[in-house]
């Protein structure tokens, strides 16, 4: 095993030093919450009676006598998310598995889980990012009953995993394990889906053709197969040691998936105070584990949403990270994966090519991950170079592949797809932003062109259809930040902008909104901070101003004379109409408290 790379060590130590005070306070808090016996022993008799009132007699006896662990189940099940629909039957499976090892399981609470694919371009998308903090708070309500000695979390998709992690770390004195449900089988290739979307944007395909293409791509249960936020969450969670090894990308409704779910339920009981091998999540997730998560994000070219979510997740454990950490790690971490949108393969092809086990093996062998970390499977990340399989019907682990089974999908560190990680931090007088460079060809990452300014994503398509964007330009879509309207994802901008690039125009997008993992070939400076609504220079940009975006060097510059900018009034739109309808009026107070994107776009004060 190689020693850790100097850049990894340097950034990790910087995070440790920066976090010294907040991390110490956090660890003190979770130590105070720990019980030397079962947690429910702290409850009064009336409290406890309410807590086990509906349990079966055997479970009730166990909970009365204080001799068994009680495991909370927090579920994000609903029928709206293809990835979460399989969770409908998981609580019963988990309870049976827990009973087999003498433990009890109770569904402590459910959390909201919205499908960004359904709300994309709709008013409801403006609730999406805020739903992460609501999920964290909803989960905390369930766990606050203080009946539990450990917790199992059922969640996968975009805001759900970060919200669940935040709540799990708030109750960091409890051991916790996260249970995935796996990706859907491959359908219409993602590249073909995007081709039909662009034809529709040009008026060359009708709505029926578009709907058929979308339905052939998103066709069943499981996570969407492109490498968006949902699958990035799974990748990061496994490399951070919060999933069982090799469990992230096993299909739903298969014997291996069922065996992994049972094993996860049993495993969390081995980490409780009662087991004698106590490992609370708050101590498992330390600075090295957080760095490992960032490395996994960068090496795979994952979703830009994680540049916000990981900040918020780390803060829930008293750990302070920022975009400089992502940027510096990017200089040392090569891009090892080509998964759509940064390549033609989907997540199932990644799994077939060697999956997480191969990725971890390759990164560890070059000192690009911390091996000396706690995981839910035991101490040491080397455990995650193994993959699960069924041996005579019984779950077992074996060594994963040592070489890629498809080097067009997973590369070696010695011959990466890019020397630089898949995420770039941009900065200049417009502020700081993020670009997912892994999906953008190198010759498209640099553009200097006049700005075309919009205050709403819905105005871009009419301008495209009118031919107003048939030129080299930087499309600015502003007032899309956290406090302005909740920071919606702007995926509907990609087909028309992609068409412009296919026509030979140099085009870039600059926005204080989001694109997440589905950002494609269009060079996009997103999450611009400070946002226009809170005084960012983006509010002063006018049509025709020259903007330079350079994904190679990290420039984000408005090339206008400083005195002109000083004298220019910032544009201040009336956003009141965007704050009502689809429940948005219920979120006003929360929206006003959201921090900037680099601070996690978070309303929770840790």
Coordinates of C-alpha atoms in Angstrom, one line a residue:
X1 CA 0.0 0.0 0.0
X2 CA 1.4 3.4 -1.0
X3 CA 1.6 6.2 1.5
X4 CA -1.0 8.9 0.9
X5 CA -0.3 11.4 -1.8
X6 CA 1.3 14.7 -0.5
X7 CA -1.6 16.8 -1.9
X8 CA -4.2 14.6 -0.2
X9 CA -2.3 14.8 3.1
X10 CA -1.9 18.5 2.8
X11 CA -5.6 19.3 2.1
X12 CA -6.6 16.8 4.9
X13 CA -4.4 18.5 7.4
X14 CA -5.7 21.9 6.4
X15 CA -9.2 20.7 7.0
X16 CA -8.3 19.2 10.4
X17 CA -6.7 22.5 11.4
X18 CA -9.6 24.6 10.2
X19 CA -12.1 22.3 11.9
X20 CA -10.3 21.9 15.2
X21 CA -12.7 23.9 17.3
X22 CA -16.0 22.9 15.7
X23 CA -15.0 19.2 15.4
X24 CA -14.0 19.1 19.1
X25 CA -17.4 20.6 20.1
X26 CA -19.2 18.1 17.9
X27 CA -17.5 15.1 19.4
X28 CA -18.1 16.4 22.9
X29 CA -21.8 16.8 22.1
X30 CA -22.2 13.2 20.7
X31 CA -20.3 11.8 23.6
X32 CA -22.7 13.5 26.0
X33 CA -25.6 11.9 24.1
X34 CA -24.2 8.4 24.3
X35 CA -25.7 5.8 26.6
X36 CA -23.7 3.1 28.3
X37 CA -26.7 0.9 28.0
X38 CA -29.7 1.0 25.6
X39 CA -30.8 4.5 24.7
X40 CA -34.4 4.0 25.7
X41 CA -33.2 3.4 29.3
X42 CA -33.2 7.2 29.6
X43 CA -37.0 7.3 29.0
X44 CA -39.7 7.4 31.7
X45 CA -42.1 4.5 31.8
X46 CA -44.9 6.5 30.1
X47 CA -42.6 7.5 27.3
X48 CA -41.4 3.9 26.8
X49 CA -44.9 2.5 26.9
X50 CA -45.9 4.8 24.0
X51 CA -42.8 3.8 22.2
X52 CA -43.4 0.1 22.1
X53 CA -47.3 0.1 22.2
X54 CA -47.7 -1.3 18.7
X55 CA -44.9 -3.8 18.8
X56 CA -45.4 -7.6 18.6
X57 CA -45.3 -9.4 21.9
X58 CA -41.7 -10.7 21.5
X59 CA -40.4 -7.3 20.5
X60 CA -42.3 -5.6 23.3
X61 CA -40.7 -8.0 25.8
X62 CA -37.3 -7.3 24.4
X63 CA -37.9 -3.5 24.6
X64 CA -39.3 -3.8 28.2
X65 CA -36.4 -5.8 29.5
X66 CA -33.7 -3.6 28.0
X67 CA -31.8 -6.5 26.6
X68 CA -32.0 -6.0 22.9
X69 CA -31.0 -3.3 20.5
X70 CA -33.7 -1.3 18.9
X71 CA -32.9 0.0 15.4
X72 CA -34.6 3.0 13.8
X73 CA -35.6 2.8 10.2
X74 CA -35.9 6.1 8.4
X75 CA -37.4 5.7 4.9
X76 CA -37.7 7.9 1.9
X77 CA -40.1 5.6 0.2
X78 CA -42.6 6.9 -2.3
X79 CA -44.0 5.9 -5.7
X80 CA -42.8 9.0 -7.4
X81 CA -39.1 8.1 -7.5
X82 CA -38.2 5.0 -9.5
X83 CA -35.1 4.6 -7.3
X84 CA -37.2 4.7 -4.1
X85 CA -40.2 2.6 -5.0
X86 CA -38.4 -0.6 -4.1
X87 CA -38.2 0.6 -0.5
X88 CA -41.9 0.0 0.0
X89 CA -41.2 -3.5 1.2
X90 CA -37.9 -2.9 2.9
X91 CA -39.1 -2.3 6.5
X92 CA -40.6 -5.8 6.7
X93 CA -37.5 -7.3 5.3
X94 CA -35.3 -5.4 7.7
X95 CA -37.4 -6.2 10.8
X96 CA -37.2 -9.9 9.9
X97 CA -33.4 -9.7 9.5
X98 CA -33.1 -7.9 12.8
X99 CA -35.3 -10.4 14.6
X100 CA -33.0 -13.2 13.4
X101 CA -30.1 -11.6 15.4
X102 CA -32.3 -10.7 18.4
X103 CA -32.8 -7.1 17.7
X104 CA -35.9 -5.0 17.1
X105 CA -36.6 -2.6 14.2
X106 CA -39.1 0.2 14.1
X107 CA -39.9 2.7 11.3
X108 CA -39.1 5.9 13.2
X109 CA -40.2 8.2 10.4
X110 CA -40.6 8.9 6.7
X111 CA -39.1 11.9 4.9
X112 CA -40.2 13.7 1.7
X113 CA -38.4 12.7 -1.5
X114 CA -39.1 14.6 -4.6
X115 CA -38.2 13.6 -8.1
X116 CA -36.3 16.3 -9.9
X117 CA -37.0 14.5 -13.1
X118 CA -40.7 15.2 -12.7
X119 CA -40.3 18.8 -11.4
X120 CA -37.6 19.8 -13.9
X121 CA -38.5 23.2 -15.4
X122 CA -41.7 23.4 -13.3
X123 CA -42.5 25.6 -10.3
X124 CA -42.0 22.6 -7.9
X125 CA -38.3 22.5 -8.8
X126 CA -37.8 25.6 -6.7
X127 CA -38.5 23.5 -3.6
X128 CA -35.9 20.9 -4.5
X129 CA -32.8 22.1 -2.9
X130 CA -34.6 23.3 0.2
X131 CA -36.1 19.8 0.5
X132 CA -32.7 18.6 1.6
X133 CA -32.9 20.6 4.8
X134 CA -36.5 19.6 5.3
X135 CA -35.4 15.9 4.9
X136 CA -32.7 16.4 7.6
X137 CA -35.3 18.0 10.0
X138 CA -37.9 15.4 9.2
X139 CA -35.5 12.6 9.9
X140 CA -34.5 14.3 13.1
X141 CA -38.1 14.3 14.3
X142 CA -38.2 10.5 13.9
X143 CA -34.9 10.0 15.7
X144 CA -35.8 12.4 18.5
X145 CA -37.9 9.7 20.2
X146 CA -34.6 8.5 21.7
X147 CA -35.8 4.9 21.5
X148 CA -33.0 3.7 19.3
X149 CA -29.5 2.2 19.5
X150 CA -28.7 2.5 15.8
X151 CA -30.3 3.6 12.6
X152 CA -30.8 2.4 9.0
X153 CA -31.5 5.0 6.3
X154 CA -33.4 4.2 3.1
X155 CA -32.6 6.8 0.5
X156 CA -30.7 7.3 -2.7
X157 CA -31.5 10.3 -4.8
X158 CA -30.5 13.9 -5.2
X159 CA -31.3 15.8 -2.0
X160 CA -32.4 12.7 0.0
X161 CA -29.0 11.2 0.8
X162 CA -27.4 14.5 1.8
X163 CA -30.4 15.4 4.0
X164 CA -30.4 11.9 5.6
X165 CA -26.6 12.1 6.3
X166 CA -27.1 15.6 7.9
X167 CA -29.7 14.2 10.3
X168 CA -27.7 11.0 10.9
X169 CA -24.7 13.1 11.9
X170 CA -26.9 15.3 14.1
X171 CA -27.6 12.0 16.0
X172 CA -24.0 11.1 15.5
X173 CA -23.9 9.1 18.8
X174 CA -25.9 6.4 17.0
X175 CA -24.3 3.8 14.7
X176 CA -25.9 4.2 11.3
X177 CA -25.8 2.4 7.9
X178 CA -27.3 3.5 4.6
X179 CA -29.1 0.9 2.4
X180 CA -29.2 1.5 -1.4
X181 CA -31.7 -0.2 -3.7
X182 CA -29.8 -0.1 -6.9
X183 CA -30.0 1.2 -10.5
X184 CA -32.6 0.4 -13.1
X185 CA -31.6 -1.8 -16.0
X186 CA -30.2 -0.1 -19.0
X187 CA -32.8 1.3 -21.5
X188 CA -32.5 3.7 -24.4
X189 CA -28.9 4.9 -24.4
X190 CA -28.5 8.3 -22.8
X191 CA -26.8 9.8 -25.9
X192 CA -29.8 8.8 -28.0
X193 CA -32.1 10.3 -25.5
X194 CA -30.2 13.6 -25.7
X195 CA -30.2 13.5 -29.5
X196 CA -34.0 13.3 -29.5
X197 CA -34.2 16.1 -27.0
X198 CA -32.2 18.3 -29.3
X199 CA -34.3 17.3 -32.4
X200 CA -37.4 18.3 -30.4
X201 CA -35.8 21.7 -29.5
X202 CA -35.2 22.3 -33.2
X203 CA -38.8 21.3 -34.1
X204 CA -37.5 18.2 -36.0
X205 CA -39.2 15.7 -33.6
X206 CA -42.7 15.9 -32.2
X207 CA -43.8 15.5 -28.6
X208 CA -44.8 11.9 -29.2
X209 CA -41.3 11.0 -30.3
X210 CA -39.8 12.8 -27.4
X211 CA -42.1 11.1 -24.9
X212 CA -41.3 7.7 -26.3
X213 CA -37.6 8.4 -26.0
X214 CA -37.9 9.5 -22.5
X215 CA -40.1 6.6 -21.5
X216 CA -37.6 4.1 -23.1
X217 CA -34.8 5.7 -21.0
X218 CA -36.6 5.9 -17.7
X219 CA -38.5 2.7 -17.9
X220 CA -38.6 0.8 -14.5
X221 CA -37.6 0.7 -10.9
X222 CA -34.2 1.8 -9.8
X223 CA -31.9 4.8 -10.1
X224 CA -31.7 6.6 -13.4
X225 CA -28.7 5.1 -15.2
X226 CA -26.9 8.3 -16.1
X227 CA -24.2 9.6 -13.7
X228 CA -26.2 12.3 -12.1
X229 CA -26.6 13.3 -8.5
X230 CA -28.3 10.1 -7.4
X231 CA -25.6 7.7 -8.6
X232 CA -22.9 10.2 -7.5
X233 CA -24.4 10.0 -4.0
X234 CA -24.1 6.2 -4.1
X235 CA -20.5 6.3 -5.3
X236 CA -19.5 8.8 -2.6
X237 CA -21.4 7.1 0.2
X238 CA -19.7 3.8 -0.6
X239 CA -16.2 5.3 -0.8
X240 CA -16.9 7.1 2.5
X241 CA -17.7 3.7 4.1
X242 CA -21.3 4.2 4.9
X243 CA -22.6 1.4 2.6
X244 CA -21.6 -2.2 2.7
X245 CA -18.8 -2.8 0.2
X246 CA -20.0 -3.3 -3.4
X247 CA -23.7 -2.6 -2.6
X248 CA -24.3 0.6 -4.4
X249 CA -25.0 -0.6 -8.0
X250 CA -26.7 -4.0 -7.6
X251 CA -30.1 -4.1 -9.3
X252 CA -33.3 -4.0 -7.3
X253 CA -35.4 -7.2 -6.8
X254 CA -32.5 -9.6 -7.2
X255 CA -31.4 -12.2 -4.7
X256 CA -28.1 -10.5 -4.2
X257 CA -29.8 -7.2 -3.4
X258 CA -32.1 -8.9 -0.9
X259 CA -29.1 -10.6 0.7
X260 CA -27.2 -7.2 1.0
X261 CA -30.3 -5.6 2.6
X262 CA -30.4 -8.4 5.2
X263 CA -26.7 -8.1 5.8
X264 CA -26.9 -4.3 6.3
X265 CA -29.6 -4.8 8.9
X266 CA -27.5 -7.3 10.8
X267 CA -24.3 -5.3 10.5
X268 CA -25.7 -2.2 12.2
X269 CA -26.4 -4.2 15.3
X270 CA -22.7 -5.2 15.4
X271 CA -21.8 -1.5 15.8
X272 CA -24.2 -0.7 18.8
X273 CA -23.2 -0.1 22.4
X274 CA -24.7 -3.5 23.2
X275 CA -22.4 -5.3 20.8
X276 CA -19.2 -4.3 22.5
X277 CA -17.9 -2.9 19.2
X278 CA -19.5 0.6 19.4
X279 CA -18.9 2.8 16.4
X280 CA -21.1 5.8 16.2
X281 CA -21.5 7.5 12.8
X282 CA -20.2 10.8 14.2
X283 CA -16.8 9.2 14.8
X284 CA -16.8 7.1 11.6
X285 CA -17.2 10.3 9.5
X286 CA -14.0 12.2 10.2
X287 CA -11.8 14.5 8.1
X288 CA -10.1 11.7 6.2
X289 CA -13.5 10.1 5.3
X290 CA -14.7 13.5 4.0
X291 CA -11.6 13.8 1.8
X292 CA -12.2 10.3 0.5
X293 CA -15.7 11.4 -0.5
X294 CA -14.4 14.4 -2.4
X295 CA -11.8 12.2 -4.1
X296 CA -14.5 9.8 -5.3
X297 CA -16.5 12.7 -6.7
X298 CA -13.5 14.1 -8.6
X299 CA -12.1 10.9 -9.9
X300 CA -15.5 9.9 -11.4
X301 CA -16.5 13.3 -12.7
X302 CA -19.6 13.3 -10.5
X303 CA -22.4 15.7 -9.9
X304 CA -21.7 19.3 -9.2
X305 CA -24.5 19.3 -6.6
X306 CA -22.1 17.5 -4.3
X307 CA -19.9 20.6 -4.1
X308 CA -22.7 22.0 -2.0
X309 CA -24.0 18.9 -0.4
X310 CA -20.7 17.7 0.9
X311 CA -20.1 21.1 2.5
X312 CA -23.4 20.8 4.4
X313 CA -22.8 17.1 5.3
X314 CA -19.3 17.8 6.6
X315 CA -20.5 20.7 8.7
X316 CA -23.1 18.4 10.3
X317 CA -20.0 16.5 11.7
X318 CA -18.2 19.7 12.8
X319 CA -15.9 19.6 9.7
X320 CA -15.3 22.7 7.7
X321 CA -14.6 22.3 4.0
X322 CA -14.8 24.8 1.1
X323 CA -14.3 25.0 -2.7
X324 CA -10.6 25.6 -2.3
X325 CA -10.3 22.0 -1.0
X326 CA -12.2 20.7 -4.0
X327 CA -10.0 22.8 -6.3
X328 CA -6.7 21.7 -4.8
X329 CA -7.7 18.1 -4.7
X330 CA -8.7 18.3 -8.4
X331 CA -5.1 19.1 -9.2
X332 CA -3.9 15.8 -7.8
X333 CA -6.9 13.5 -8.7
X334 CA -7.1 12.3 -12.3
X335 CA -10.4 11.5 -14.0
X336 CA -10.7 7.8 -14.1
X337 CA -14.3 7.2 -15.2
X338 CA -16.3 7.9 -18.4
X339 CA -20.0 7.6 -17.4
X340 CA -22.7 9.6 -19.1
X341 CA -22.7 12.6 -19.4
X342 CA -18.9 12.6 -19.5
X343 CA -18.9 9.5 -21.7
X344 CA -21.3 7.0 -23.4
X345 CA -21.4 4.4 -20.7
X346 CA -24.2 4.2 -18.1
X347 CA -23.8 3.2 -14.5
X348 CA -24.5 -0.5 -15.3
X349 CA -21.5 -0.5 -17.7
X350 CA -19.4 1.1 -14.9
X351 CA -20.4 -1.8 -12.6
X352 CA -19.7 -4.4 -15.3
X353 CA -16.2 -2.8 -15.9
X354 CA -15.1 -3.3 -12.3
X355 CA -17.3 -0.9 -10.4
X356 CA -16.4 0.7 -7.0
X357 CA -14.1 -2.2 -6.0
X358 CA -11.8 -1.5 -9.0
X359 CA -12.0 2.3 -8.5
X360 CA -11.0 2.1 -4.8
X361 CA -8.2 -0.4 -5.6
X362 CA -6.8 1.9 -8.2
X363 CA -7.0 5.0 -6.1
X364 CA -5.6 3.3 -3.0
X365 CA -2.7 1.8 -4.9
X366 CA -1.5 5.3 -5.8
X367 CA -2.1 6.9 -2.4
X368 CA -5.1 8.9 -3.6
X369 CA -7.4 7.7 -0.8
X370 CA -7.0 7.4 3.0
X371 CA -7.0 3.7 3.8
X372 CA -6.8 4.1 7.6
X373 CA -10.5 5.0 8.2
X374 CA -13.4 3.5 9.9
X375 CA -16.2 2.0 7.8
X376 CA -19.5 0.2 8.5
X377 CA -17.7 -3.0 7.4
X378 CA -14.7 -2.5 9.8
X379 CA -11.5 -0.6 9.9
X380 CA -9.6 0.0 6.7
X381 CA -10.8 1.0 3.2
X382 CA -9.1 -2.0 1.7
X383 CA -12.3 -3.9 2.5
X384 CA -14.0 -1.9 -0.3
X385 CA -11.8 -3.5 -3.0
X386 CA -14.0 -6.5 -2.6
X387 CA -17.4 -7.2 -4.2
X388 CA -20.4 -9.2 -3.0
X389 CA -21.7 -12.4 -4.5
X390 CA -23.8 -15.4 -3.7
X391 CA -22.0 -18.6 -2.9
X392 CA -24.4 -21.5 -2.8
X393 CA -27.1 -18.9 -2.0
X394 CA -25.2 -17.3 0.8
X395 CA -23.8 -13.8 0.8
X396 CA -20.0 -13.6 0.6
X397 CA -17.3 -11.2 -0.6
X398 CA -14.4 -11.8 -3.0
X399 CA -11.7 -9.7 -4.3
X400 CA -12.9 -7.3 -7.1
X401 CA -11.2 -7.0 -10.5
X402 CA -7.6 -5.9 -10.5
X403 CA -7.8 -4.4 -14.0
X404 CA -10.5 -2.7 -15.9
X405 CA -12.8 -5.0 -17.9
X406 CA -13.4 -2.0 -20.2
X407 CA -10.7 0.7 -20.2
X408 CA -13.1 3.0 -22.1
X409 CA -15.2 3.2 -18.9
X410 CA -12.7 2.9 -16.0
X411 CA -9.1 3.9 -16.6
X412 CA -5.9 3.4 -14.7
X413 CA -4.2 6.2 -12.8
X414 CA -1.2 5.7 -15.0
X415 CA -3.3 6.4 -18.1
X416 CA -6.3 8.5 -17.0
X417 CA -8.9 10.2 -19.2
X418 CA -7.7 13.5 -17.9
X419 CA -5.0 14.4 -15.5
X420 CA -7.3 16.8 -13.7
X421 CA -10.4 15.8 -11.7
X422 CA -13.8 16.2 -13.3
X423 CA -14.7 19.4 -11.3
X424 CA -13.2 22.8 -11.7
X425 CA -13.6 25.9 -9.4
X426 CA -13.8 29.1 -11.4
X427 CA -13.2 32.6 -9.9
X428 CA -12.9 36.2 -11.0
X429 CA -14.7 39.5 -10.5
X430 CA -18.1 37.7 -11.1
X431 CA -17.4 35.6 -8.0
X432 CA -16.8 31.9 -7.6
X433 CA -18.4 29.1 -9.6
X434 CA -18.1 25.4 -10.4
X435 CA -17.8 23.8 -13.8
X436 CA -18.1 20.1 -14.5
X437 CA -15.2 19.9 -16.9
X438 CA -15.3 16.1 -17.3
X439 CA -18.2 16.4 -19.7
X440 CA -16.9 19.3 -21.8
X441 CA -14.3 18.8 -24.6
X442 CA -11.1 20.7 -23.8
X443 CA -11.5 23.0 -26.9
X444 CA -14.9 24.1 -25.7
X445 CA -13.9 25.0 -22.1
X446 CA -12.6 28.5 -23.1
X447 CA -14.9 31.2 -24.5
X448 CA -14.8 35.0 -24.6
X449 CA -18.1 36.3 -26.0
X450 CA -20.9 38.9 -25.5
X451 CA -23.4 38.2 -22.8
X452 CA -27.1 37.6 -23.5
X453 CA -28.9 38.1 -20.2
X454 CA -32.0 36.4 -18.9
X455 CA -33.8 36.6 -15.5
X456 CA -35.8 33.4 -16.1
X457 CA -34.9 30.0 -17.7
X458 CA -38.3 30.1 -19.4
X459 CA -37.2 33.0 -21.6
X460 CA -34.2 31.2 -23.1
X461 CA -36.1 28.8 -25.4
X462 CA -38.2 31.6 -27.0
X463 CA -35.0 33.6 -27.7
X464 CA -33.5 30.4 -29.2
X465 CA -36.5 29.8 -31.4
X466 CA -36.5 33.4 -32.6
X467 CA -32.8 33.0 -33.7
X468 CA -31.6 35.6 -31.2
X469 CA -28.9 33.2 -29.9
X470 CA -27.4 32.2 -33.3
X471 CA -24.0 33.7 -32.5
X472 CA -21.1 33.2 -30.2
X473 CA -22.4 34.2 -26.8
X474 CA -22.4 33.7 -23.0
X475 CA -25.9 33.0 -21.9
X476 CA -26.4 34.5 -18.4
X477 CA -29.4 33.2 -16.4
X478 CA -29.4 35.0 -13.1
X479 CA -31.6 35.4 -10.0
X480 CA -31.6 31.6 -9.8
X481 CA -29.6 31.4 -6.5
X482 CA -30.6 30.0 -3.1
X483 CA -32.3 33.1 -1.7
X484 CA -33.8 34.3 -5.0
X485 CA -35.9 31.3 -5.8
X486 CA -34.4 28.2 -4.0
X487 CA -31.8 27.5 -6.7
X488 CA -33.6 25.2 -9.2
X489 CA -31.8 23.0 -11.7
X490 CA -31.8 24.4 -15.2
X491 CA -31.6 21.2 -17.3
X492 CA -34.1 22.5 -19.9
X493 CA -31.4 24.9 -21.1
X494 CA -29.1 22.2 -22.3
X495 CA -30.9 21.0 -25.5
X496 CA -31.1 24.4 -27.2
X497 CA -27.6 25.4 -26.1
X498 CA -26.3 22.1 -27.3
X499 CA -28.0 22.7 -30.7
X500 CA -26.2 26.1 -30.9
X501 CA -22.9 24.4 -30.3
X502 CA -23.7 21.8 -33.0
X503 CA -24.3 24.7 -35.4
X504 CA -20.7 25.8 -34.8
X505 CA -21.2 28.7 -32.3
X506 CA -19.1 29.1 -29.2
X507 CA -21.5 29.1 -26.3
X508 CA -21.3 29.1 -22.5
X509 CA -23.7 29.3 -19.7
X510 CA -23.1 31.5 -16.5
X511 CA -25.7 31.2 -13.8
X512 CA -26.2 31.3 -10.0
X513 CA -28.5 28.3 -10.5
X514 CA -27.7 24.6 -10.8
X515 CA -27.3 21.9 -13.4
X516 CA -26.2 19.0 -11.2
X517 CA -24.8 15.8 -12.7
X518 CA -26.8 16.0 -15.9
X519 CA -24.7 19.0 -17.2
X520 CA -23.3 18.0 -20.6
X521 CA -21.1 19.4 -23.3
X522 CA -22.0 23.0 -22.8
X523 CA -19.3 24.8 -20.7
X524 CA -21.3 26.0 -17.7
X525 CA -20.2 28.2 -14.8
X526 CA -22.8 27.3 -12.2
X527 CA -23.5 28.1 -8.5
X528 CA -22.1 31.6 -9.1
X529 CA -21.5 33.0 -5.6
X530 CA -22.4 35.6 -4.4
X531 CA -25.7 35.2 -6.2
X532 CA -27.3 38.2 -8.0
X533 CA -30.1 38.5 -5.5
X534 CA -27.8 39.1 -2.6
X535 CA -25.6 41.7 -4.4
X536 CA -23.4 39.6 -6.6
X537 CA -21.9 41.4 -9.7
X538 CA -24.0 39.1 -11.8
X539 CA -26.8 41.6 -11.2
X540 CA -24.9 44.3 -13.1
X541 CA -24.2 42.3 -16.3
X542 CA -25.9 43.8 -19.4
X543 CA -26.5 42.4 -22.9
X544 CA -23.3 42.8 -24.9
X545 CA -20.9 42.8 -22.0
X546 CA -17.9 40.6 -22.7
X547 CA -17.5 37.6 -20.4
X548 CA -14.6 35.2 -20.3
X549 CA -15.1 31.7 -19.1
X550 CA -12.0 29.5 -18.9
X551 CA -12.5 25.9 -17.6
X552 CA -8.8 25.2 -18.0
X553 CA -7.4 28.1 -15.9
X554 CA -10.4 28.8 -13.7
X555 CA -11.2 32.3 -15.0
X556 CA -14.7 33.8 -14.6
X557 CA -14.3 37.5 -15.6
X558 CA -16.7 40.2 -16.7
X559 CA -14.5 42.3 -19.0
X560 CA -16.0 45.7 -18.3
X561 CA -14.2 48.8 -17.1
X562 CA -14.2 48.8 -13.2
X563 CA -15.4 52.4 -13.1
X564 CA -18.3 51.6 -15.5
X565 CA -19.3 48.7 -13.2
X566 CA -19.0 50.9 -10.1
X567 CA -21.4 53.5 -11.6
X568 CA -23.8 51.0 -13.1
X569 CA -27.0 50.2 -11.1
X570 CA -27.6 46.5 -10.3
X571 CA -30.8 45.1 -11.8
X572 CA -33.5 44.3 -9.2
X573 CA -36.4 42.2 -10.6
X574 CA -39.7 41.7 -8.8
X575 CA -39.6 38.0 -7.8
X576 CA -42.8 38.1 -5.8
X577 CA -44.7 36.1 -8.4
X578 CA -42.1 33.3 -8.2
X579 CA -42.6 33.0 -4.4
X580 CA -46.2 31.7 -4.5
X581 CA -47.8 28.6 -6.0
X582 CA -46.8 25.0 -5.8
X583 CA -46.3 25.4 -2.1
X584 CA -43.5 28.0 -2.5
X585 CA -45.2 30.4 -0.2
X586 CA -44.7 28.0 2.6
X587 CA -40.9 28.1 2.2
X588 CA -40.4 31.9 2.4
X589 CA -38.7 32.0 5.8
X590 CA -36.5 29.1 5.0
X591 CA -35.5 30.5 1.6
X592 CA -34.4 33.8 3.2
X593 CA -32.0 31.9 5.5
X594 CA -30.2 29.9 2.9
X595 CA -26.4 30.4 2.8
X596 CA -24.5 30.8 -0.4
X597 CA -23.7 27.8 -2.6
X598 CA -20.1 27.5 -1.3
X599 CA -21.4 27.4 2.2
X600 CA -23.7 24.5 1.3
X601 CA -26.9 26.5 0.5
X602 CA -28.1 25.5 3.9
X603 CA -30.5 27.0 6.4
X604 CA -29.4 24.8 9.3
X605 CA -27.0 26.3 11.7
X606 CA -24.7 23.6 12.9

